Amino acid sequence: MRFFWPKSFLLLVLIGFLVIALPLIVVLVNAEISMNRLAVQGAQTVLSSVTVTQESSKLVEQIVSMERIARQFSVLKDRQILVNLEAKHGDLTASLDTLEQLLGATAQQEDLAGIRQGVDGLHQIVTAGSFAEQPLKNALDGFSDLHQRARRIHQESQDLIIREIGNMLKASEDKRRDLLVQAVGFILLTVVSIIFFSRLIAHPIREIDQGIRRLGESDYTGTITVTGPKDLESLGDRLDWLRQRLGEVEQEKNKFLAHVSHELKTPLASIREGSELLSDELVGELNEQQREVAKILCKNSVQLQKLIENLLGFSAGQAKLEQLLDRPFDLEGIVEEVLEDQHPAILKKELSIDVQLVPFDLLGDRDRIRIVVDNLLSNAVKFTPSGGSILLKTYNEGPWKMLEVADSGPGVPVPERAKIFQPFYQSGTPSQGFVRGTGLGLSIVREYVLEHGGQVSVTESSLGGALFRIGFPAQGKRQAT
């Protein structure tokens, strides 16, 4: 089907418009021609009928006038009257000729022939110079038959007008019905053309949309192919080139992350081991100030490790290198594990932890959900002042399984609530920790929750700080992000 495609998308659209508009144009032109033809035929019919009526009326009057002149001649025998009779005979003959032409081959031709015979007979008797009473009397008596024939012709001409008007109405109705049938047929053809060209035009656009969607979902495996006009095929080639380039960049990034992971974790492990040796006084007894410095080193090495893990975890999540595991797991167990990991920080800040858990299972990747809970609780501990309160709560809400983490910290300003889930966004709210975060913790939360078909939001909590609300679908069904 490739050779049917035009060279440009614009040309395809123009061809579509032309094909769609062509049936409508044909209907309009055909209707205009038919109406004009019907109007001309109607005008001709009306003119012919009116002319027949006028000539038949004139014929009746001329016969009456000729009879009157003939009777005057029969009484007076005045040759001057013959001149008038001759002129009247000529007029009557002309009217008969006109009616014969207008009426054509109809039953009225017999009456016209009878009138012509009677009038010509009288004219012959008079013009022959015969003044005999009997022939002239017989000719005059024949006028009664002529009158009947003339009146019959006149009446039939009136009937002819009525018949022609009826024929005109019938022809108009037939033409209207024909035009209606044509219009319905052409409308159906137009609808079919619209559907055909809509699919034809939408096909390459849909392929481009699918290609862009695949790029947005970081799917660089299959070739992007666009079938259509040459310019859209060229655009498809450029999208495929972009896919290849993005795939190469993704591979380079993965190599870089693997290298950085090794290069960072190795010295970090040495730092943690050395700081722990100092803190445990295995290399010698420390004084109070040295012991405080060792604790700071231990704490910040742990914090640095968490920041590096967040950075690497975010990059891996963005690349979607790992396929999510669809396995059931207990959310309550994850919360307990995270609370145990955060226990030293909670004790140090003397925080009050209120845990309200409703046991239920989730379907998905347990490790990623654990990172979600850990990041939310770490965020709450970080921003809650010493002696503050934190609430962890799970419950069922319709088709959703909900997790809430609330704190008594400064909260999240309304203008920042739509931004804090963006990568590397640093809130203006001061934290209670020594090390400033990377701005990736909440971004990772949003990424992993959406991957599980869930939803995440932040509002103001009843404790006065921030309330992070996470919802997971009860059936574990994933939704498109």
CSV table of C-alpha atoms in Angstrom, one decimal:
chain,number,residue,atom,x,y,z
A,1,MET,CA,0.0,0.0,0.0
A,2,ARG,CA,3.1,2.2,0.1
A,3,PHE,CA,2.7,3.5,-3.4
A,4,PHE,CA,-0.8,4.9,-2.6
A,5,TRP,CA,0.6,7.3,0.0
A,6,PRO,CA,1.1,11.0,-1.2
A,7,LYS,CA,4.4,12.7,-0.7
A,8,SER,CA,3.3,14.9,2.1
A,9,PHE,CA,0.8,14.8,5.0
A,10,LEU,CA,-0.7,18.1,3.8
A,11,LEU,CA,-1.4,16.6,0.4
A,12,LEU,CA,-3.1,13.7,2.0
A,13,VAL,CA,-5.4,16.0,4.1
A,14,LEU,CA,-6.2,18.0,0.9
A,15,ILE,CA,-7.1,14.8,-1.0
A,16,GLY,CA,-9.3,13.7,1.9
A,17,PHE,CA,-11.1,17.0,1.9
A,18,LEU,CA,-11.6,16.9,-1.9
A,19,VAL,CA,-12.9,13.3,-1.8
A,20,ILE,CA,-15.3,14.1,1.1
A,21,ALA,CA,-16.6,17.3,-0.5
A,22,LEU,CA,-17.0,15.8,-4.0
A,23,PRO,CA,-20.2,13.9,-3.4
A,24,LEU,CA,-21.8,17.0,-1.8
A,25,ILE,CA,-20.7,19.1,-4.7
A,26,VAL,CA,-22.2,16.6,-7.1
A,27,VAL,CA,-25.5,16.6,-5.2
A,28,LEU,CA,-25.7,20.4,-5.3
A,29,VAL,CA,-24.8,20.7,-9.0
A,30,ASN,CA,-27.3,17.9,-9.9
A,31,ALA,CA,-30.0,19.6,-7.8
A,32,GLU,CA,-29.3,22.9,-9.5
A,33,ILE,CA,-29.5,21.4,-13.0
A,34,SER,CA,-32.6,19.5,-12.2
A,35,MET,CA,-34.4,22.4,-10.7
A,36,ASN,CA,-33.5,24.6,-13.7
A,37,ARG,CA,-34.7,22.0,-16.2
A,38,LEU,CA,-38.0,21.6,-14.2
A,39,ALA,CA,-38.5,25.3,-14.1
A,40,VAL,CA,-38.0,25.7,-17.9
A,41,GLN,CA,-40.3,22.8,-18.6
A,42,GLY,CA,-42.9,24.3,-16.3
A,43,ALA,CA,-42.6,27.7,-17.9
A,44,GLN,CA,-43.0,26.2,-21.4
A,45,THR,CA,-46.0,24.1,-20.3
A,46,VAL,CA,-47.7,27.1,-18.7
A,47,LEU,CA,-47.1,29.3,-21.7
A,48,SER,CA,-48.4,26.6,-24.1
A,49,SER,CA,-51.5,26.0,-22.0
A,50,VAL,CA,-52.3,29.8,-21.7
A,51,THR,CA,-51.8,30.2,-25.5
A,52,VAL,CA,-54.2,27.3,-26.2
A,53,THR,CA,-56.8,28.8,-23.9
A,54,GLN,CA,-56.4,32.2,-25.4
A,55,GLU,CA,-56.7,30.9,-29.0
A,56,SER,CA,-59.7,28.7,-28.1
A,57,SER,CA,-61.4,31.7,-26.6
A,58,LYS,CA,-60.6,33.7,-29.7
A,59,LEU,CA,-61.9,30.9,-31.9
A,60,VAL,CA,-65.3,30.9,-30.1
A,61,GLU,CA,-65.5,34.7,-30.5
A,62,GLN,CA,-64.5,34.6,-34.2
A,63,ILE,CA,-67.1,31.9,-35.0
A,64,VAL,CA,-69.8,34.0,-33.3
A,65,SER,CA,-68.6,37.1,-35.2
A,66,MET,CA,-68.5,35.2,-38.5
A,67,GLU,CA,-72.0,33.8,-38.0
A,68,ARG,CA,-73.3,37.3,-37.3
A,69,ILE,CA,-71.7,38.7,-40.5
A,70,ALA,CA,-73.0,35.7,-42.5
A,71,ARG,CA,-76.5,36.2,-41.3
A,72,GLN,CA,-76.3,39.9,-42.2
A,73,PHE,CA,-75.2,39.0,-45.7
A,74,SER,CA,-78.1,36.5,-46.0
A,75,VAL,CA,-80.6,39.2,-45.2
A,76,LEU,CA,-79.1,42.3,-46.9
A,77,LYS,CA,-77.3,40.6,-49.9
A,78,ASP,CA,-74.8,43.4,-49.6
A,79,ARG,CA,-71.4,42.7,-51.3
A,80,GLN,CA,-69.7,45.1,-49.0
A,81,ILE,CA,-70.4,42.7,-46.2
A,82,LEU,CA,-68.4,40.0,-48.1
A,83,VAL,CA,-65.2,42.0,-47.5
A,84,ASN,CA,-65.8,41.7,-43.7
A,85,LEU,CA,-66.6,38.1,-44.1
A,86,GLU,CA,-63.4,37.5,-46.0
A,87,ALA,CA,-61.3,39.2,-43.3
A,88,LYS,CA,-63.0,37.2,-40.6
A,89,HIS,CA,-62.5,34.0,-42.5
A,90,GLY,CA,-58.8,34.8,-42.6
A,91,ASP,CA,-58.5,35.4,-38.9
A,92,LEU,CA,-60.4,32.3,-38.1
A,93,THR,CA,-58.2,30.2,-40.4
A,94,ALA,CA,-55.1,31.6,-38.7
A,95,SER,CA,-56.5,30.7,-35.3
A,96,LEU,CA,-57.2,27.2,-36.5
A,97,ASP,CA,-53.6,26.8,-37.8
A,98,THR,CA,-52.3,28.0,-34.4
A,99,LEU,CA,-54.4,25.6,-32.4
A,100,GLU,CA,-53.5,22.7,-34.7
A,101,GLN,CA,-49.8,23.4,-34.0
A,102,LEU,CA,-50.3,23.7,-30.3
A,103,LEU,CA,-52.6,20.7,-29.8
A,104,GLY,CA,-50.6,18.3,-32.0
A,105,ALA,CA,-52.0,14.8,-32.4
A,106,THR,CA,-54.9,15.0,-29.9
A,107,ALA,CA,-58.6,14.2,-30.0
A,108,GLN,CA,-59.3,17.9,-30.5
A,109,GLN,CA,-57.9,17.8,-34.0
A,110,GLU,CA,-61.2,16.3,-35.2
A,111,ASP,CA,-63.2,19.2,-33.9
A,112,LEU,CA,-60.7,21.6,-35.5
A,113,ALA,CA,-61.1,19.8,-38.8
A,114,GLY,CA,-64.9,20.0,-38.5
A,115,ILE,CA,-64.7,23.7,-37.8
A,116,ARG,CA,-62.3,24.3,-40.7
A,117,GLN,CA,-64.6,22.3,-43.0
A,118,GLY,CA,-67.7,24.3,-42.0
A,119,VAL,CA,-66.1,27.7,-42.3
A,120,ASP,CA,-64.5,26.8,-45.6
A,121,GLY,CA,-67.8,25.6,-47.0
A,122,LEU,CA,-69.5,28.9,-46.1
A,123,HIS,CA,-66.7,30.8,-47.5
A,124,GLN,CA,-66.9,28.9,-50.8
A,125,ILE,CA,-70.6,29.4,-51.1
A,126,VAL,CA,-70.4,33.1,-50.5
A,127,THR,CA,-67.3,33.8,-52.6
A,128,ALA,CA,-68.7,31.7,-55.5
A,129,GLY,CA,-71.4,34.4,-55.9
A,130,SER,CA,-74.2,32.0,-55.1
A,131,PHE,CA,-77.1,33.8,-53.5
A,132,ALA,CA,-79.4,30.8,-53.4
A,133,GLU,CA,-81.3,30.6,-50.2
A,134,GLN,CA,-81.1,26.9,-49.5
A,135,PRO,CA,-77.3,26.4,-49.7
A,136,LEU,CA,-76.7,29.6,-47.7
A,137,LYS,CA,-79.4,28.5,-45.2
A,138,ASN,CA,-77.7,25.1,-44.8
A,139,ALA,CA,-74.4,26.7,-44.2
A,140,LEU,CA,-75.8,29.0,-41.5
A,141,ASP,CA,-77.6,26.1,-39.8
A,142,GLY,CA,-74.1,24.5,-39.6
A,143,PHE,CA,-72.9,27.2,-37.2
A,144,SER,CA,-74.6,25.5,-34.2
A,145,ASP,CA,-72.3,22.5,-34.7
A,146,LEU,CA,-69.3,24.8,-35.1
A,147,HIS,CA,-70.3,26.5,-31.8
A,148,GLN,CA,-70.4,23.2,-30.0
A,149,ARG,CA,-67.1,22.1,-31.4
A,150,ALA,CA,-65.5,25.5,-30.4
A,151,ARG,CA,-66.9,25.3,-26.9
A,152,ARG,CA,-65.7,21.8,-26.6
A,153,ILE,CA,-62.2,22.8,-27.7
A,154,HIS,CA,-62.2,25.7,-25.2
A,155,GLN,CA,-63.4,23.4,-22.4
A,156,GLU,CA,-60.8,20.8,-23.2
A,157,SER,CA,-58.1,23.5,-23.3
A,158,GLN,CA,-59.1,24.4,-19.7
A,159,ASP,CA,-58.9,20.7,-18.8
A,160,LEU,CA,-55.5,20.7,-20.5
A,161,ILE,CA,-54.2,23.4,-18.2
A,162,ILE,CA,-55.3,21.4,-15.1
A,163,ARG,CA,-53.7,18.2,-16.4
A,164,GLU,CA,-50.4,20.0,-17.2
A,165,ILE,CA,-50.4,21.6,-13.7
A,166,GLY,CA,-50.9,18.1,-12.3
A,167,ASN,CA,-48.1,16.7,-14.4
A,168,MET,CA,-45.9,19.5,-13.3
A,169,LEU,CA,-46.6,18.7,-9.6
A,170,LYS,CA,-46.0,15.0,-10.2
A,171,ALA,CA,-42.8,15.7,-12.1
A,172,SER,CA,-41.7,18.0,-9.2
A,173,GLU,CA,-42.5,15.4,-6.6
A,174,ASP,CA,-40.7,12.7,-8.6
A,175,LYS,CA,-37.6,14.9,-9.0
A,176,ARG,CA,-37.7,15.7,-5.3
A,177,ARG,CA,-37.8,12.0,-4.4
A,178,ASP,CA,-34.9,11.3,-6.8
A,179,LEU,CA,-32.9,14.1,-5.3
A,180,LEU,CA,-33.6,12.8,-1.8
A,181,VAL,CA,-32.4,9.3,-2.8
A,182,GLN,CA,-29.3,10.7,-4.4
A,183,ALA,CA,-28.6,12.9,-1.3
A,184,VAL,CA,-29.0,9.9,1.0
A,185,GLY,CA,-26.6,7.9,-1.2
A,186,PHE,CA,-24.1,10.6,-1.4
A,187,ILE,CA,-24.3,11.3,2.3
A,188,LEU,CA,-23.5,7.6,3.0
A,189,LEU,CA,-20.7,7.8,0.5
A,190,THR,CA,-19.4,10.9,2.3
A,191,VAL,CA,-19.6,9.2,5.7
A,192,VAL,CA,-17.7,6.2,4.4
A,193,SER,CA,-15.1,8.6,2.9
A,194,ILE,CA,-14.8,10.4,6.2
A,195,ILE,CA,-14.2,7.1,8.1
A,196,PHE,CA,-11.7,5.9,5.5
A,197,PHE,CA,-9.7,9.1,5.4
A,198,SER,CA,-9.9,9.5,9.2
A,199,ARG,CA,-8.3,6.1,9.7
A,200,LEU,CA,-5.9,6.8,6.9
A,201,ILE,CA,-4.8,10.1,8.4
A,202,ALA,CA,-4.8,8.8,12.0
A,203,HIS,CA,-2.7,5.7,11.2
A,204,PRO,CA,0.7,7.5,10.9
A,205,ILE,CA,-0.2,9.9,13.7
A,206,ARG,CA,-1.0,6.9,15.9
A,207,GLU,CA,2.3,5.3,15.1
A,208,ILE,CA,4.1,8.5,15.9
A,209,ASP,CA,2.2,8.7,19.2
A,210,GLN,CA,3.1,5.1,20.1
A,211,GLY,CA,6.7,5.7,19.3
A,212,ILE,CA,6.9,8.9,21.5
A,213,ARG,CA,5.1,7.0,24.3
A,214,ARG,CA,7.6,4.2,24.1
A,215,LEU,CA,10.4,6.7,24.3
A,216,GLY,CA,8.7,8.4,27.3
A,217,GLU,CA,8.5,5.0,29.0
A,218,SER,CA,12.2,4.4,28.3
A,219,ASP,CA,11.5,1.5,26.0
A,220,TYR,CA,14.3,1.6,23.5
A,221,THR,CA,14.1,-2.1,22.3
A,222,GLY,CA,11.9,-2.1,19.2
A,223,THR,CA,12.4,-0.1,16.0
A,224,ILE,CA,10.0,2.9,15.5
A,225,THR,CA,8.4,2.6,12.1
A,226,VAL,CA,5.9,5.1,10.6
A,227,THR,CA,4.0,4.1,7.5
A,228,GLY,CA,2.4,7.1,5.6
A,229,PRO,CA,3.3,10.1,3.6
A,230,LYS,CA,7.0,10.7,2.9
A,231,ASP,CA,7.4,13.5,5.4
A,232,LEU,CA,5.8,11.5,8.2
A,233,GLU,CA,8.0,8.5,7.3
A,234,SER,CA,11.0,10.8,7.6
A,235,LEU,CA,9.8,11.9,11.0
A,236,GLY,CA,9.5,8.3,12.0
A,237,ASP,CA,13.1,7.7,10.9
A,238,ARG,CA,14.2,10.7,13.1
A,239,LEU,CA,12.3,9.2,16.0
A,240,ASP,CA,14.0,5.9,15.5
A,241,TRP,CA,17.4,7.7,15.4
A,242,LEU,CA,16.4,9.4,18.7
A,243,ARG,CA,15.5,6.0,20.1
A,244,GLN,CA,18.9,4.6,19.3
A,245,ARG,CA,20.7,7.7,20.7
A,246,LEU,CA,18.6,7.5,23.9
A,247,GLY,CA,19.4,3.8,24.2
A,248,GLU,CA,23.1,4.5,23.9
A,249,VAL,CA,22.9,7.3,26.5
A,250,GLU,CA,21.0,4.9,28.8
A,251,GLN,CA,23.7,2.3,28.4
A,252,GLU,CA,26.4,4.8,29.1
A,253,LYS,CA,24.5,6.0,32.2
A,254,ASN,CA,24.1,2.5,33.5
A,255,LYS,CA,27.8,1.9,33.1
A,256,PHE,CA,28.6,5.1,34.8
A,257,LEU,CA,26.2,4.3,37.7
A,258,ALA,CA,27.8,0.8,38.1
A,259,HIS,CA,31.3,2.4,38.2
A,260,VAL,CA,30.2,5.2,40.6
A,261,SER,CA,28.5,2.7,42.8
A,262,HIS,CA,31.7,0.6,43.2
A,263,GLU,CA,34.0,3.7,43.5
A,264,LEU,CA,31.8,5.3,46.2
A,265,LYS,CA,30.9,2.3,48.2
A,266,THR,CA,34.4,1.0,48.6
A,267,PRO,CA,35.9,4.1,50.3
A,268,LEU,CA,32.7,4.7,52.2
A,269,ALA,CA,32.9,1.2,53.7
A,270,SER,CA,36.4,2.0,54.8
A,271,ILE,CA,35.3,5.3,56.3
A,272,ARG,CA,32.4,3.5,58.2
A,273,GLU,CA,34.7,0.8,59.4
A,274,GLY,CA,37.3,3.2,60.6
A,275,SER,CA,34.8,5.5,62.4
A,276,GLU,CA,33.2,2.5,64.1
A,277,LEU,CA,36.6,1.3,65.2
A,278,LEU,CA,37.3,4.7,66.7
A,279,SER,CA,33.8,4.9,68.2
A,280,ASP,CA,34.1,1.4,69.8
A,281,GLU,CA,37.6,2.5,71.1
A,282,LEU,CA,39.1,-0.7,69.7
A,283,VAL,CA,42.3,1.3,68.7
A,284,GLY,CA,42.6,3.0,72.0
A,285,GLU,CA,40.8,4.9,74.6
A,286,LEU,CA,39.3,8.2,73.6
A,287,ASN,CA,38.6,11.3,75.6
A,288,GLU,CA,35.2,12.9,75.6
A,289,GLN,CA,35.9,15.3,72.7
A,290,GLN,CA,37.4,12.5,70.5
A,291,ARG,CA,34.5,10.3,71.3
A,292,GLU,CA,32.0,13.0,70.1
A,293,VAL,CA,34.0,13.4,66.9
A,294,ALA,CA,33.9,9.6,66.3
A,295,LYS,CA,30.1,9.6,66.8
A,296,ILE,CA,29.7,12.4,64.3
A,297,LEU,CA,31.8,10.5,61.8
A,298,CYS,CA,29.7,7.3,62.3
A,299,LYS,CA,26.5,9.2,62.0
A,300,ASN,CA,27.4,11.1,58.9
A,301,SER,CA,28.9,8.1,57.2
A,302,VAL,CA,25.6,6.3,57.6
A,303,GLN,CA,23.8,9.4,56.3
A,304,LEU,CA,26.2,9.5,53.3
A,305,GLN,CA,25.5,5.9,52.5
A,306,LYS,CA,21.8,6.5,52.6
A,307,LEU,CA,22.1,9.5,50.2
A,308,ILE,CA,24.2,7.4,47.8
A,309,GLU,CA,21.7,4.6,47.9
A,310,ASN,CA,18.9,7.1,47.2
A,311,LEU,CA,20.8,8.5,44.3
A,312,LEU,CA,21.5,5.1,42.8
A,313,GLY,CA,18.0,3.8,43.6
A,314,PHE,CA,16.4,6.8,41.9
A,315,SER,CA,18.6,6.3,38.7
A,316,ALA,CA,17.7,2.6,38.6
A,317,GLY,CA,14.1,3.4,39.1
A,318,GLN,CA,14.1,6.0,36.3
A,319,ALA,CA,15.8,3.5,34.0
A,320,LYS,CA,13.4,0.7,35.1
A,321,LEU,CA,16.2,-1.8,34.8
A,322,GLU,CA,14.6,-4.1,37.3
A,323,GLN,CA,11.2,-5.7,36.6
A,324,LEU,CA,8.7,-5.3,39.4
A,325,LEU,CA,7.9,-8.4,41.3
A,326,ASP,CA,4.3,-9.3,41.7
A,327,ARG,CA,4.3,-11.1,45.0
A,328,PRO,CA,2.1,-10.6,48.1
A,329,PHE,CA,3.7,-9.2,51.2
A,330,ASP,CA,2.7,-7.8,54.6
A,331,LEU,CA,2.9,-4.0,54.9
A,332,GLU,CA,2.8,-4.3,58.6
A,333,GLY,CA,6.0,-6.2,58.6
A,334,ILE,CA,7.7,-3.6,56.5
A,335,VAL,CA,6.6,-0.8,58.8
A,336,GLU,CA,8.0,-2.7,61.8
A,337,GLU,CA,11.4,-3.2,60.0
A,338,VAL,CA,11.7,0.4,59.1
A,339,LEU,CA,10.8,1.5,62.7
A,340,GLU,CA,13.5,-0.7,64.0
A,341,ASP,CA,16.1,0.8,61.6
A,342,GLN,CA,15.0,4.3,62.5
A,343,HIS,CA,14.9,3.6,66.2
A,344,PRO,CA,18.3,5.2,67.1
A,345,ALA,CA,17.3,8.5,65.4
A,346,ILE,CA,13.9,8.4,67.0
A,347,LEU,CA,15.4,7.9,70.5
A,348,LYS,CA,17.9,10.6,70.0
A,349,LYS,CA,15.3,13.2,69.2
A,350,GLU,CA,12.9,11.8,71.9
A,351,LEU,CA,10.1,11.5,69.3
A,352,SER,CA,6.7,10.0,70.2
A,353,ILE,CA,5.6,7.4,67.6
A,354,ASP,CA,1.9,6.5,67.3
A,355,VAL,CA,1.5,3.3,65.2
A,356,GLN,CA,-2.1,2.4,64.1
A,357,LEU,CA,-1.8,-0.5,61.7
A,358,VAL,CA,-4.6,-2.6,60.0
A,359,PRO,CA,-3.1,-5.9,58.8
A,360,PHE,CA,-3.4,-6.4,55.1
A,361,ASP,CA,-1.3,-7.7,52.2
A,362,LEU,CA,-0.1,-5.8,49.1
A,363,LEU,CA,0.9,-7.2,45.7
A,364,GLY,CA,4.1,-5.9,44.2
A,365,ASP,CA,7.8,-5.4,44.9
A,366,ARG,CA,8.4,-5.6,48.6
A,367,ASP,CA,11.9,-4.0,48.4
A,368,ARG,CA,10.6,-0.9,46.7
A,369,ILE,CA,7.7,-0.5,49.0
A,370,ARG,CA,10.1,-0.8,51.9
A,371,ILE,CA,12.1,2.1,50.4
A,372,VAL,CA,8.9,4.1,50.1
A,373,VAL,CA,8.1,3.6,53.8
A,374,ASP,CA,11.7,4.2,54.9
A,375,ASN,CA,12.0,7.4,52.9
A,376,LEU,CA,8.7,8.7,54.3
A,377,LEU,CA,9.6,7.9,57.9
A,378,SER,CA,13.1,9.3,57.4
A,379,ASN,CA,11.6,12.5,56.1
A,380,ALA,CA,9.2,12.7,59.1
A,381,VAL,CA,12.1,12.1,61.6
A,382,LYS,CA,14.3,14.7,59.8
A,383,PHE,CA,11.7,17.5,59.9
A,384,THR,CA,10.1,16.8,63.3
A,385,PRO,CA,11.7,18.8,66.1
A,386,SER,CA,13.0,17.1,69.3
A,387,GLY,CA,10.1,15.9,71.5
A,388,GLY,CA,7.7,16.0,68.5
A,389,SER,CA,5.2,13.3,67.4
A,390,ILE,CA,4.9,11.0,64.3
A,391,LEU,CA,1.9,9.0,63.3
A,392,LEU,CA,2.0,5.9,61.1
A,393,LYS,CA,-1.4,4.6,60.1
A,394,THR,CA,-2.8,2.0,57.6
A,395,TYR,CA,-6.4,1.4,56.8
A,396,ASN,CA,-8.8,0.3,54.0
A,397,GLU,CA,-10.7,2.9,52.0
A,398,GLY,CA,-12.9,1.4,49.3
A,399,PRO,CA,-10.8,-0.1,46.5
A,400,TRP,CA,-7.6,1.4,48.1
A,401,LYS,CA,-5.3,0.3,50.9
A,402,MET,CA,-4.0,3.5,52.5
A,403,LEU,CA,-0.7,4.4,54.3
A,404,GLU,CA,-0.4,7.7,56.2
A,405,VAL,CA,2.7,9.2,57.7
A,406,ALA,CA,2.1,12.4,59.7
A,407,ASP,CA,4.5,14.6,61.7
A,408,SER,CA,4.4,17.6,64.0
A,409,GLY,CA,7.1,19.4,62.0
A,410,PRO,CA,6.8,22.7,60.1
A,411,GLY,CA,4.8,21.1,57.3
A,412,VAL,CA,4.9,21.7,53.6
A,413,PRO,CA,3.8,25.1,52.3
A,414,VAL,CA,0.9,25.0,49.8
A,415,PRO,CA,3.0,26.4,46.9
A,416,GLU,CA,5.6,23.7,47.4
A,417,ARG,CA,3.3,20.7,47.6
A,418,ALA,CA,3.2,20.1,43.9
A,419,LYS,CA,7.0,20.5,43.6
A,420,ILE,CA,8.4,18.3,46.5
A,421,PHE,CA,8.0,15.1,44.5
A,422,GLN,CA,10.2,16.5,41.6
A,423,PRO,CA,13.7,15.1,41.4
A,424,PHE,CA,16.4,17.2,43.2
A,425,TYR,CA,13.8,19.7,44.6
A,426,GLN,CA,15.0,21.2,47.9
A,427,SER,CA,12.3,22.5,50.1
A,428,GLY,CA,12.8,25.9,51.8
A,429,THR,CA,11.6,24.4,55.1
A,430,PRO,CA,14.5,24.0,57.5
A,431,SER,CA,15.2,20.4,58.5
A,432,GLN,CA,16.5,19.2,61.9
A,433,GLY,CA,19.3,17.1,60.5
A,434,PHE,CA,23.0,18.0,60.1
A,435,VAL,CA,23.2,16.9,56.4
A,436,ARG,CA,21.1,18.5,53.7
A,437,GLY,CA,19.3,15.9,51.6
A,438,THR,CA,19.6,15.3,47.8
A,439,GLY,CA,16.0,16.0,47.0
A,440,LEU,CA,15.5,12.5,45.7
A,441,GLY,CA,13.7,10.7,48.7
A,442,LEU,CA,10.2,11.9,47.9
A,443,SER,CA,10.8,11.6,44.1
A,444,ILE,CA,11.7,8.0,44.6
A,445,VAL,CA,8.5,7.6,46.7
A,446,ARG,CA,6.3,8.9,44.0
A,447,GLU,CA,8.1,6.9,41.3
A,448,TYR,CA,7.7,3.6,43.1
A,449,VAL,CA,4.1,4.2,44.2
A,450,LEU,CA,3.1,5.1,40.6
A,451,GLU,CA,4.8,1.9,39.4
A,452,HIS,CA,2.5,0.0,41.7
A,453,GLY,CA,-0.6,1.8,40.3
A,454,GLY,CA,-0.9,3.9,43.5
A,455,GLN,CA,-1.3,7.5,44.3
A,456,VAL,CA,0.6,9.9,46.6
A,457,SER,CA,-0.4,13.3,48.0
A,458,VAL,CA,0.6,15.6,50.8
A,459,THR,CA,-1.6,17.8,53.0
A,460,GLU,CA,-1.6,19.3,56.5
A,461,SER,CA,-1.8,16.9,59.3
A,462,SER,CA,-3.7,17.1,62.6
A,463,LEU,CA,-0.4,17.1,64.4
A,464,GLY,CA,0.4,20.5,62.8
A,465,GLY,CA,3.0,19.2,60.3
A,466,ALA,CA,2.9,17.3,57.0
A,467,LEU,CA,0.6,14.4,56.2
A,468,PHE,CA,1.8,12.1,53.4
A,469,ARG,CA,-1.0,9.8,52.2
A,470,ILE,CA,-0.2,6.8,50.0
A,471,GLY,CA,-2.9,4.7,48.3
A,472,PHE,CA,-2.3,1.3,46.8
A,473,PRO,CA,-5.0,-0.5,44.7
A,474,ALA,CA,-6.5,-3.4,46.6
A,475,GLN,CA,-6.2,-5.8,43.7
A,476,GLY,CA,-2.6,-4.8,43.0
A,477,LYS,CA,-3.7,-3.7,39.5
A,478,ARG,CA,-1.2,-1.3,37.9
A,479,GLN,CA,-2.3,1.9,36.2
A,480,ALA,CA,-0.6,3.9,33.5
A,481,THR,CA,1.4,6.8,34.9
